[in-house]
Coordinates of C-alpha atoms and ligand atoms in Angstrom, one line a residue:
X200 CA 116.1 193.4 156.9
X201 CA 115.1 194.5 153.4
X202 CA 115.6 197.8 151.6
X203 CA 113.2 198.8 149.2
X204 CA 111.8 201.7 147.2
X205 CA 108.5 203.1 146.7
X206 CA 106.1 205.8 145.7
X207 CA 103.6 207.2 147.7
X208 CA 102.4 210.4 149.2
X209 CA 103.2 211.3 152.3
X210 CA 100.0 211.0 154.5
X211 CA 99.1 207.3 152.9
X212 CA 102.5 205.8 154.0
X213 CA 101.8 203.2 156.1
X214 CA 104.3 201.9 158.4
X215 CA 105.3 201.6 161.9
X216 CA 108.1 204.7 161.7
X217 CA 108.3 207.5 159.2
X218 CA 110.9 209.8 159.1
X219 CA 110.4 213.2 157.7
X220 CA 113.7 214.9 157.6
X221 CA 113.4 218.8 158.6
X222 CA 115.7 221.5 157.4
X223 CA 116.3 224.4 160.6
X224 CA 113.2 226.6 161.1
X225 CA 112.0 225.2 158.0
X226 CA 108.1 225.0 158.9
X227 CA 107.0 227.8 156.6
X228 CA 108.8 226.3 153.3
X229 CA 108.1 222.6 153.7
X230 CA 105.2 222.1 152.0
X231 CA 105.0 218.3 153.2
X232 CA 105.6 219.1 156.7
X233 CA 102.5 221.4 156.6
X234 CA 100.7 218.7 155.4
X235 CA 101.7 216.3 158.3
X236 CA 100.8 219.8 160.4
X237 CA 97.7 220.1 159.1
X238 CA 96.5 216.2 160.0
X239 CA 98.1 216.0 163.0
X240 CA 95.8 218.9 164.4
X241 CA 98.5 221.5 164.1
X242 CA 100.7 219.7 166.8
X243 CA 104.0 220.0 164.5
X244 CA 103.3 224.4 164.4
X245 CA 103.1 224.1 168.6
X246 CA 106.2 222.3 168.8
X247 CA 108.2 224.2 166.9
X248 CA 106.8 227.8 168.2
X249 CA 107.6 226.3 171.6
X250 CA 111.4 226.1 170.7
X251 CA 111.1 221.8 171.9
X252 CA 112.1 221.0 167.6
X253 CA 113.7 223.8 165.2
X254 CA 115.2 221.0 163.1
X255 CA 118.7 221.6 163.9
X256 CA 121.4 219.1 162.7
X257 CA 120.9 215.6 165.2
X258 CA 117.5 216.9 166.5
X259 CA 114.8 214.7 166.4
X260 CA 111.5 214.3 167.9
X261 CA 108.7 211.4 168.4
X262 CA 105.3 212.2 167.3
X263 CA 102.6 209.6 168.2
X264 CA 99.7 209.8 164.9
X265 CA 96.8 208.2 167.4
X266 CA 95.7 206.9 164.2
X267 CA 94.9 210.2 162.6
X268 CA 97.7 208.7 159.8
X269 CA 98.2 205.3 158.3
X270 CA 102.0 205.0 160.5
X271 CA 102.3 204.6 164.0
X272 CA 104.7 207.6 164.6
X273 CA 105.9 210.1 162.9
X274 CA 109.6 211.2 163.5
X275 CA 110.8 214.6 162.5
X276 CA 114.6 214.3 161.7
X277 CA 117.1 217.9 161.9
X278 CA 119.0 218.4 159.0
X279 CA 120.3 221.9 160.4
X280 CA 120.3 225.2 157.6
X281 CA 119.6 224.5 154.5
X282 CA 122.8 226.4 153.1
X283 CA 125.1 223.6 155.7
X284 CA 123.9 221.0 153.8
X285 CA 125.7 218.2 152.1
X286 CA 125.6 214.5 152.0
X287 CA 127.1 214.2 155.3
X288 CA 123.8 215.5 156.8
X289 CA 121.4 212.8 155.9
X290 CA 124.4 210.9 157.0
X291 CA 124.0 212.3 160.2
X292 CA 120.4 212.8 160.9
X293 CA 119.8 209.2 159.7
X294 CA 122.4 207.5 161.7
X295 CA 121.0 209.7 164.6
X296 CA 117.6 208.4 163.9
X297 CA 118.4 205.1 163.8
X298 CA 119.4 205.0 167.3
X299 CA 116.6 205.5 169.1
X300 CA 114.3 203.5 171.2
X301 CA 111.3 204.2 168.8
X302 CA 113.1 203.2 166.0
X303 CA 114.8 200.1 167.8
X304 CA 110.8 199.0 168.6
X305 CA 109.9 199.4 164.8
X306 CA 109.3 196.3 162.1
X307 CA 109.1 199.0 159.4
X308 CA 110.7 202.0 158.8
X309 CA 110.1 204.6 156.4
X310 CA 111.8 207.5 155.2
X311 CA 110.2 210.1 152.8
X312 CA 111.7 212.1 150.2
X313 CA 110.4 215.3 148.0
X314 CA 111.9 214.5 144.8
X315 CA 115.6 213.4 144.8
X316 CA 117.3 215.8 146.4
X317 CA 121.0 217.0 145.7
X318 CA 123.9 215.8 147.5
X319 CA 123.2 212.1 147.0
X320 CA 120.6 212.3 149.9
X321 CA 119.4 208.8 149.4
X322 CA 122.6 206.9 149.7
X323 CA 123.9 209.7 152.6
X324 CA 120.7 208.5 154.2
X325 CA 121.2 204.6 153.9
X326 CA 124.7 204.7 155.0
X327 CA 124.2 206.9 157.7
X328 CA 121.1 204.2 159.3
X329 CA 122.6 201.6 158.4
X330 CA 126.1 202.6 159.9
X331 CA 124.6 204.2 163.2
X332 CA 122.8 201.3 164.1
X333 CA 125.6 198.6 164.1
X334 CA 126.5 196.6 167.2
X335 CA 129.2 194.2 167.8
X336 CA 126.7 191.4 169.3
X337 CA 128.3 188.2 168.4
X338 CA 130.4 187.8 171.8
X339 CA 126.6 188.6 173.9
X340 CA 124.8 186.0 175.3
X341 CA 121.0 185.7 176.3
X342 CA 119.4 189.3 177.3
X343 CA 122.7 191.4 176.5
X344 CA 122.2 190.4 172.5
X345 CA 119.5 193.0 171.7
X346 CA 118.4 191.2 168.6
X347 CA 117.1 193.4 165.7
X348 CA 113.4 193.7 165.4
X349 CA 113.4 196.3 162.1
X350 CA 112.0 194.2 158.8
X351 CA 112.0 196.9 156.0
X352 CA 113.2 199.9 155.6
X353 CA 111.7 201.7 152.9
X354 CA 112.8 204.6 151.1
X355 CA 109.7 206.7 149.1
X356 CA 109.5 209.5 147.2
X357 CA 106.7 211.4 145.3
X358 CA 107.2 210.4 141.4
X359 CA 107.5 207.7 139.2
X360 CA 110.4 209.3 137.5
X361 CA 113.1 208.8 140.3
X362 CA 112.6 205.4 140.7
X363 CA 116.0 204.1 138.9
X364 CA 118.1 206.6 140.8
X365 CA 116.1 206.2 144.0
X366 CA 116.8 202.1 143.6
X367 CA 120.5 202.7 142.4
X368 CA 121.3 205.3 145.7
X369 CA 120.0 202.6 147.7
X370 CA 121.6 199.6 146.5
X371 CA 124.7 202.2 146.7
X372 CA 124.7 203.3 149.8
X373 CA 123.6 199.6 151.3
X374 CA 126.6 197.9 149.7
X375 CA 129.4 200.7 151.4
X376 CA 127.3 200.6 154.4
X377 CA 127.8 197.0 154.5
X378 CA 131.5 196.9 153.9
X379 CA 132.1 199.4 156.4
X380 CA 130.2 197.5 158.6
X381 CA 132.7 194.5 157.2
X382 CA 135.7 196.1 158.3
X383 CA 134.5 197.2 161.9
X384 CA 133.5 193.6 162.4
X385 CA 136.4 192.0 161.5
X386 CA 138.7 194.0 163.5
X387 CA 136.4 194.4 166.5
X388 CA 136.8 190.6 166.8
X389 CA 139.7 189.4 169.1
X390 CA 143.2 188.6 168.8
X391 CA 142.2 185.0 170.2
X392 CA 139.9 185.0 166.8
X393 CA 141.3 186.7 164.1
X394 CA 145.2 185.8 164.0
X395 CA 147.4 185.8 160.3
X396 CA 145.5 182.3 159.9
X397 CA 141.9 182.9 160.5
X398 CA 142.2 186.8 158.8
X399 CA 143.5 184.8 155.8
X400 CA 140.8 182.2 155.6
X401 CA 138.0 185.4 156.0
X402 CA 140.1 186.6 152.7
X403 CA 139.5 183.2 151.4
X404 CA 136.1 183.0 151.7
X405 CA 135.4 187.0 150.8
X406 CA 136.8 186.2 147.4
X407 CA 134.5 183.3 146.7
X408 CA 131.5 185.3 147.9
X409 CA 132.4 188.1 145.5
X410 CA 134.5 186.8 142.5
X411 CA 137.9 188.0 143.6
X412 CA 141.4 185.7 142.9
X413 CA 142.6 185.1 146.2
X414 CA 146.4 183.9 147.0
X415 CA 147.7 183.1 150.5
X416 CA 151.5 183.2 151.0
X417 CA 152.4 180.8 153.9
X418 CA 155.5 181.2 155.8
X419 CA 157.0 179.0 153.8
X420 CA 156.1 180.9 150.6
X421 CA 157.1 183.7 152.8
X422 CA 160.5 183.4 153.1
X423 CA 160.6 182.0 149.6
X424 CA 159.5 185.6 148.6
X425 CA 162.9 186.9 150.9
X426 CA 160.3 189.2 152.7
X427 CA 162.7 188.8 155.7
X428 CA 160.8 192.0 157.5
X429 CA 157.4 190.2 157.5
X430 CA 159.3 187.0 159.1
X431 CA 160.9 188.9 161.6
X432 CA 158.0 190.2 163.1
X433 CA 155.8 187.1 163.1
X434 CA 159.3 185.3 164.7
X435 CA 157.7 186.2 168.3
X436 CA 154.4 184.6 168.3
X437 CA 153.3 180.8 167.5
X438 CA 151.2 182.4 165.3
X439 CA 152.6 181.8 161.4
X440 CA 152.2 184.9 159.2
X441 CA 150.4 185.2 156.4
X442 CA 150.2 187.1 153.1
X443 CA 147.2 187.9 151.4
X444 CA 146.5 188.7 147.7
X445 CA 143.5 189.5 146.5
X446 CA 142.8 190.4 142.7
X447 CA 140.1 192.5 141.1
X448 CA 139.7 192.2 137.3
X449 CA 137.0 195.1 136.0
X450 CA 139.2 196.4 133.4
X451 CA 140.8 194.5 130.6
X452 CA 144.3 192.4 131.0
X453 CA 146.4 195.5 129.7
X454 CA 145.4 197.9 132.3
X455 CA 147.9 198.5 134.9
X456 CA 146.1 197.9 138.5
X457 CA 145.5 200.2 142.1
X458 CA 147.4 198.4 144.7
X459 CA 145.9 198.8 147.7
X460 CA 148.0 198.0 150.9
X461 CA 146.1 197.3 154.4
X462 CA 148.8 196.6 157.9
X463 CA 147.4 193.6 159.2
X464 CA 148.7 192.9 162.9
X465 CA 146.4 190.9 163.8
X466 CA 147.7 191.8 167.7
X467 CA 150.3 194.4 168.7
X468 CA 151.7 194.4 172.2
X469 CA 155.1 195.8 171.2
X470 CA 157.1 192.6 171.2
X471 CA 160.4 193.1 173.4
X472 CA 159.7 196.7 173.5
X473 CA 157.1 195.9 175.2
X474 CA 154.0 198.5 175.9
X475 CA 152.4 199.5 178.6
X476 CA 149.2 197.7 180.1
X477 CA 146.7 200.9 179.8
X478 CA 145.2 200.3 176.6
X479 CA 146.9 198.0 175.1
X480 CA 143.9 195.7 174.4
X481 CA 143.0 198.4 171.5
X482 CA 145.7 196.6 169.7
X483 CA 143.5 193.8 168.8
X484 CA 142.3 196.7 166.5
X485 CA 145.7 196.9 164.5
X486 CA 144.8 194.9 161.5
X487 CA 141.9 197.5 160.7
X488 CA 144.1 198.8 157.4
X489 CA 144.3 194.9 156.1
X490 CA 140.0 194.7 157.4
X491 CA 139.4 198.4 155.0
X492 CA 141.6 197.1 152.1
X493 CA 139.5 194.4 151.9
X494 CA 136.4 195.6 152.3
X495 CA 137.4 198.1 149.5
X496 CA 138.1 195.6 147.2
X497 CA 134.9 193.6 148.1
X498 CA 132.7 196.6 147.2
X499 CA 134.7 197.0 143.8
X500 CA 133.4 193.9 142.6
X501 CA 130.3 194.3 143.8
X502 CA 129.9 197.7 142.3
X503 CA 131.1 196.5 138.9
X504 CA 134.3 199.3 138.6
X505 CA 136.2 199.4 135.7
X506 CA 139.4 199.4 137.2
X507 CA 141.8 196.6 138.3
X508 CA 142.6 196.0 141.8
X509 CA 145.2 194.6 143.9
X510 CA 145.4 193.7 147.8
X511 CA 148.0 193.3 149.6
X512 CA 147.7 192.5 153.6
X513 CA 151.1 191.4 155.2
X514 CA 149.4 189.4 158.7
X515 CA 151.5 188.9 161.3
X516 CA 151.1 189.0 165.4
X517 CA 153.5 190.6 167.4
X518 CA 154.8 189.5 170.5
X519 CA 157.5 189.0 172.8
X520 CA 159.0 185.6 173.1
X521 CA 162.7 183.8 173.2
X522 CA 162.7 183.9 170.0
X523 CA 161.3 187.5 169.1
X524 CA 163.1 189.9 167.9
X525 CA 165.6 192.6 169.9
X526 CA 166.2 195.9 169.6
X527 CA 169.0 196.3 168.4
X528 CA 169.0 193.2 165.8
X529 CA 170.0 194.1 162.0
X530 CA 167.7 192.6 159.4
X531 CA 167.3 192.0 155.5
X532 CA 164.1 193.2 153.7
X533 CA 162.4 191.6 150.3
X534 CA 163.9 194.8 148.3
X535 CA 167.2 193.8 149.7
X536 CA 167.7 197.2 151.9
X537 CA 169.3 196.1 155.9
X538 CA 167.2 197.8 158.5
X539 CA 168.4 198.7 162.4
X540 CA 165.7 197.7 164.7
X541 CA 165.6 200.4 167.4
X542 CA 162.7 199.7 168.7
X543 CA 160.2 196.6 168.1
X544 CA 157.0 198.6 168.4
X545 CA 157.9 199.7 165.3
X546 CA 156.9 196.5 163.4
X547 CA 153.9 198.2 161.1
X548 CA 156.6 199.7 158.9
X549 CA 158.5 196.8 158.4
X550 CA 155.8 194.3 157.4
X551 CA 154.8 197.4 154.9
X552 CA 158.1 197.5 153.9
X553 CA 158.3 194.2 152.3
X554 CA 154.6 194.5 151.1
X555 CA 155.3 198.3 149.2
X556 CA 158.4 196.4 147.5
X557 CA 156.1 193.3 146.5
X558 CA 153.7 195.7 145.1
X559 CA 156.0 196.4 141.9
X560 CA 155.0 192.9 141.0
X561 CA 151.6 194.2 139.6
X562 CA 153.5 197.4 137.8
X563 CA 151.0 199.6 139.6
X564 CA 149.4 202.6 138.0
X565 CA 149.4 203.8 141.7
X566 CA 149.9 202.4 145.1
X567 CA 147.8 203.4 148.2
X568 CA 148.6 201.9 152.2
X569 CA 146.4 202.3 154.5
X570 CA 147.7 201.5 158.6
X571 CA 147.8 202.2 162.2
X572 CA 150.3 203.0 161.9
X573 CA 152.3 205.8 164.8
X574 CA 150.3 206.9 167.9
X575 CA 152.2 210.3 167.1
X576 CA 149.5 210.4 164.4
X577 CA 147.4 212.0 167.8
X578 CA 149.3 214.5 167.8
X579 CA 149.1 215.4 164.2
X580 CA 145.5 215.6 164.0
X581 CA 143.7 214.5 167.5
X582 CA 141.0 211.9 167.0
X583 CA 139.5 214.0 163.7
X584 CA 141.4 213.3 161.0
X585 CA 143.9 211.0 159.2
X586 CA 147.8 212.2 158.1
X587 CA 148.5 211.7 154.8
X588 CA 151.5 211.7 152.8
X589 CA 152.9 210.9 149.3
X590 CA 155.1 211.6 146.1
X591 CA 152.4 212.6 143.9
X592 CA 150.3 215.6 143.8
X593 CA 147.4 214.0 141.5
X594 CA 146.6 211.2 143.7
X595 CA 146.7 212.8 146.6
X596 CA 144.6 215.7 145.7
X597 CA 142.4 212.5 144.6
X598 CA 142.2 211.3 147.9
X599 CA 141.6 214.7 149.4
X600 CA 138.7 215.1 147.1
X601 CA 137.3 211.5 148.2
X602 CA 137.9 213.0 151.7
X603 CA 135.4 216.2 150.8
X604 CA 132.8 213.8 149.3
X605 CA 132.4 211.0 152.3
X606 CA 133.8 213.2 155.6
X607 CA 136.3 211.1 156.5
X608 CA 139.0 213.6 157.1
X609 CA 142.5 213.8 155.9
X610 CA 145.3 216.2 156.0
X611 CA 148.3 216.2 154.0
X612 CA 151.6 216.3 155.7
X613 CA 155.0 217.1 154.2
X614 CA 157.5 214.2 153.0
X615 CA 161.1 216.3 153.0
X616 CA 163.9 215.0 153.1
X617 CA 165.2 215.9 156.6
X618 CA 162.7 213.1 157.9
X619 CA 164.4 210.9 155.4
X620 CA 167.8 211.8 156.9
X621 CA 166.5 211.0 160.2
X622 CA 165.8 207.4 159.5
X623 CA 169.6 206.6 158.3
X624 CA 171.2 203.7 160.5
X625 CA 175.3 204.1 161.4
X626 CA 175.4 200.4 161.1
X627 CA 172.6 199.7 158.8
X628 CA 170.9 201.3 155.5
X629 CA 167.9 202.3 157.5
X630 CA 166.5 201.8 160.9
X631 CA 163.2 201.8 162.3
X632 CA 162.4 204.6 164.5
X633 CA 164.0 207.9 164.4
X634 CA 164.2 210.5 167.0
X635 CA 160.8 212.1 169.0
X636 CA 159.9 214.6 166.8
X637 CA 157.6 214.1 163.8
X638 CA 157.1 210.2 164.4
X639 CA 154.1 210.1 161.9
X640 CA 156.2 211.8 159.2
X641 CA 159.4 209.6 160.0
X642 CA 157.5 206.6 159.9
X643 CA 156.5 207.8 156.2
X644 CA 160.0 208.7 155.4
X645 CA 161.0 205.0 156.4
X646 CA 158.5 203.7 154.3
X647 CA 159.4 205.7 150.9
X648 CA 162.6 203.8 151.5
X649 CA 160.7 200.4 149.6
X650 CA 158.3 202.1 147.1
X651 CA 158.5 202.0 143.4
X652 CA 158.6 204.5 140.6
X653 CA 155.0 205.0 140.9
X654 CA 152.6 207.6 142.5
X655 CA 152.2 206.3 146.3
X656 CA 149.6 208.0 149.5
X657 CA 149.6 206.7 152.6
X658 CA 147.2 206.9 155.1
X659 CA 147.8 206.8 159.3
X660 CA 144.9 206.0 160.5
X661 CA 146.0 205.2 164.2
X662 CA 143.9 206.9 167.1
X663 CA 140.6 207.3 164.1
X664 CA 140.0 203.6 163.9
X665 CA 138.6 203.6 167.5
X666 CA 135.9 205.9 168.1
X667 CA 135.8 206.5 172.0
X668 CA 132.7 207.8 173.1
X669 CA 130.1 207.4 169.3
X670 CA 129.2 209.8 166.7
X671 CA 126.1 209.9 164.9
X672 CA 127.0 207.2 162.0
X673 CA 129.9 205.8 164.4
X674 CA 129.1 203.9 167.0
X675 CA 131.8 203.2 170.1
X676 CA 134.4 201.2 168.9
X677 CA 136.1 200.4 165.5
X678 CA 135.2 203.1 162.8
X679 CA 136.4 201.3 159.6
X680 CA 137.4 204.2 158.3
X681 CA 139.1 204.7 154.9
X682 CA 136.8 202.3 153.1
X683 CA 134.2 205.2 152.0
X684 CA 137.0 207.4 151.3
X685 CA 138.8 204.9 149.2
X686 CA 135.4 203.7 147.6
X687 CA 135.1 207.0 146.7
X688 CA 138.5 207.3 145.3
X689 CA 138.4 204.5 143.3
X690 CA 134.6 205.3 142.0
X691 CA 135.9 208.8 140.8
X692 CA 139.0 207.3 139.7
X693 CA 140.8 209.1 136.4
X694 CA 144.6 207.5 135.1
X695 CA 147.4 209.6 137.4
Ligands
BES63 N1 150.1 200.0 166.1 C1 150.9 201.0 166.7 C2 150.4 202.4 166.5 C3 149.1 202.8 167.2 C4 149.1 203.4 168.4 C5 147.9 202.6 166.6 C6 147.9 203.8 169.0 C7 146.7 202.9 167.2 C8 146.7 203.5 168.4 C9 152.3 201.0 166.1 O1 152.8 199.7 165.8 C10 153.2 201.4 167.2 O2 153.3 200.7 168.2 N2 153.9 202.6 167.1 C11 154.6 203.1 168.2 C12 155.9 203.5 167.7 C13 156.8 204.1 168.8 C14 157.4 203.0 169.6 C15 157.9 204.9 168.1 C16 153.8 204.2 168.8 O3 153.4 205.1 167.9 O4 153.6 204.3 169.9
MN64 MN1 153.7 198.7 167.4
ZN65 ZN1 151.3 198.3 165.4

């Protein structure tokens, strides 16, 4: 499938699908759309005095050209009023769009644009396709594969004079569609497939593909690094951990790096405190902050930033076993804190633990982690949004402004003390789970335990990295999100 750009007015287009996208009851002030009107016999004025198409956000509708036009069909794509619109809207009408039958039936695709409009409409329009049209096929056999029959898509507009930024929006928006796309992949596979092992060799070979520096603690380098927390939750499973570093250069040697911290259970069934059945095969899905971190990085490099970048994915599996660890059990951690395990379903926090302390390695300018990490997070902010917390106001107005730009939402909870408090062990320096109240908030509280002296956000992303029932751009299943947000972030990024 190729993406290209081109010039051409709109009635000489010739392809199997073009898409003219429609502002609400714009008929009247859509000059181009009165052309289409006008060849099409007036068929475009009928449908939209009948009330079938006003062009609101997600509508579409399929108009066949019966050869009155060089493309096979013509599909008019809602954008919704004009004074809603953002990005997010091309986003939406083209991930819409690239759902449906016509379009699945399609070798070429077109999509037509006045001039370049505002709000990055190009790149909002790539992402959006490309995102709403992703499947998980690789586990479908035969029939149930639904191979892709779409050869170009091509994006035109009316003058010369856009053509860099038309072919810079596209390349843009391709290469965060495609790490999105990255990220869902990778944790939609399995827990049979992707364990500590195989997540590291995918780091492995990510870093040749795109120039990175790539370092894989074993367990033996592991315990080496005293990152007790990280052992103690891999102790369960046959599966070894792992701990992955991967290394950005864009900016010259001096310049502190942006650590980036992604949870990486590769499977989470609780361990001794075992969960329940219902659901708990979503847990294959709990190294999605280790997939996003990743895919971050991987777009870095490929978009050239000028900034240095740091992963870190501690990668363990958790499970129950004879040799697993208890409730109850009193551990070290790499920064040398002892933490009370209450409760073994709490094992996100810990392997973060010894991956926030290992993060003052690289003297970061500012650390952001990124996990599933508390199913309270539901609670917080339903299925919309993502929690986030932190010591500094800069970053995490930052990352609030990212949010705006890409519409992956985030809300910023409080970090006070009393949550702190609430995380003090009798016996230990910390434990692991507090009481029920505030369990997204506490879980942050534990973690400040093991930062630095350095700005620090995280981001919950539990109940958002599974999208139940599909949104325009998000197909059912694992959303990847976080890695526009923090491309965004880290394309906008300014010294804290
Ligand atoms: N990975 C889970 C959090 C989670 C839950 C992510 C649902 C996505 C969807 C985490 O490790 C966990 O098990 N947290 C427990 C903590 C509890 C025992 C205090 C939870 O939130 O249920
Ligand atoms: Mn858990
Ligand atoms: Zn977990």
């Amino acid at each position: 499938m190729k993406l290209l750009s081109g010039m051409s007015k709109l009635r000489k287009i010739e392809t199997s699908s073009l898409i003219k996208f429609c502002f609400q009851d714009g008929l009247e002030k859509d000059t181009h759309l009165k052309e289409l009107n006008k060849i099409l016999g007036g068929a475009i004025k009928k449908i939209y005095d009948s009330g079938e198409f006003s062009g609101k956000l997600n509508q579409t509708l399929v108009l066949h050209t019966l050869s009155q036009l060089p493309c096979e069909r013509v599909i008019l794509a809602g954008l919704g009023e004009k004074r809603k619109l953002n990005a997010d809207s091309y986003r939406q009408a083209a991930g819409t769009v690239s759902r449906l039958t016509a379009i699945k039936r399609s070798k070429a695709v077109a999509f037509f644009f006045n001039g370049i409009e505002k709000y990055d409409a190009v790149q909002g329009t790539v992402e959006g396709f490309l995102l709403g049209r992703f499947g998980m096929n690789d586990y479908k056999t035969g029939e149930n594969k639904n191979e892709d029959v779409i050869e170009t898509i091509h994006f035109y507009t009316v003058s010369k004079q856009h053509q860099s930024r038309l072919d810079k929006a596209i390349l843009r928006g391709q290469i965060i569609a495609e790490e999105v796309i990255s990220a869902r992949r990778l944790t939609a596979h399995p827990g049979n497939v992707i364990t500590p092992t195989t997540f590291a060799e995918e780091a492995f070979s990510l870093a040749k593909k795109y120039r990175l520096k790539c370092t894989v603690l074993d367990e033996n380098r592991i315990r080496g690094e005293k990152m007790d927390a990280l052992m103690a939750v891999a102790r369960g499973s046959e599966q070894p951990p792992r701990f992955v570093i991967l290394e950005y250069r864009g900016a010259k040697a001096g310049i502190k790096p942006i650590v980036l911290i992604g949870k990486g259970i590769t499977f989470d069934s609780g361990g001794i405190s075992l969960k329940s059945a219902l659901d708990m095969d979503e847990m294959k899905g709990d190294m999605m902050g280790g997939a996003v971190v990743m895919s971050v990085i991987s777009a870095a490099s490929r978009l050239r930033l000028p900034l240095n970048i740091v992963c870190l994915i501690p990668l363990a599996e958790n499970l129950p076993s004879g040799r697993a660890l208890k409730p109850g059990d009193i551990i070290n951690s790499r920064k040398g804190k002892t933490i009370e395990i209450i409760n073994t379903d709490c094992e996100g926090r810990l392997i973060l633990a010894d991956a926030l302390d290992y993060a003052g390695k690289f003297k970061p300018q500012a650390v952001i982690d990124i996990a599933t990490l508390t199913g309270a997070a539901l609670y917080v902010l339903g299925y919309i949004g993502a929690p986030i917390l932190g010591n500094n106001k800069k970053l995490l107005k930052a990352v609030k402004a990212a949010s705006g730009a890409t519409a992956e939402k985030v809300w910023e909870m409080p970090l006070w003390e009393e949550y702190g408090a609430l995380m003090k062990s009798d016996i230990a320096d910390v434990r692991n789970l507090g009481e029920k109240q505030a369990g997204t908030l506490t879980a942050a509280a534990f973690l400040e335990n093991f930062i630095g002296d350095w700005p620090w956000v995280h981001i919950d992303i539990a109940y958002v990295d599974i999208e139940k029932s599909g949104k325009p751009y998000i197909p059912k299943g694992a959303t990847g999100i976080g890695v526009r947000l923090l491309i965004e972030l880290l394309s906008q990024w300014r010294r804290i």
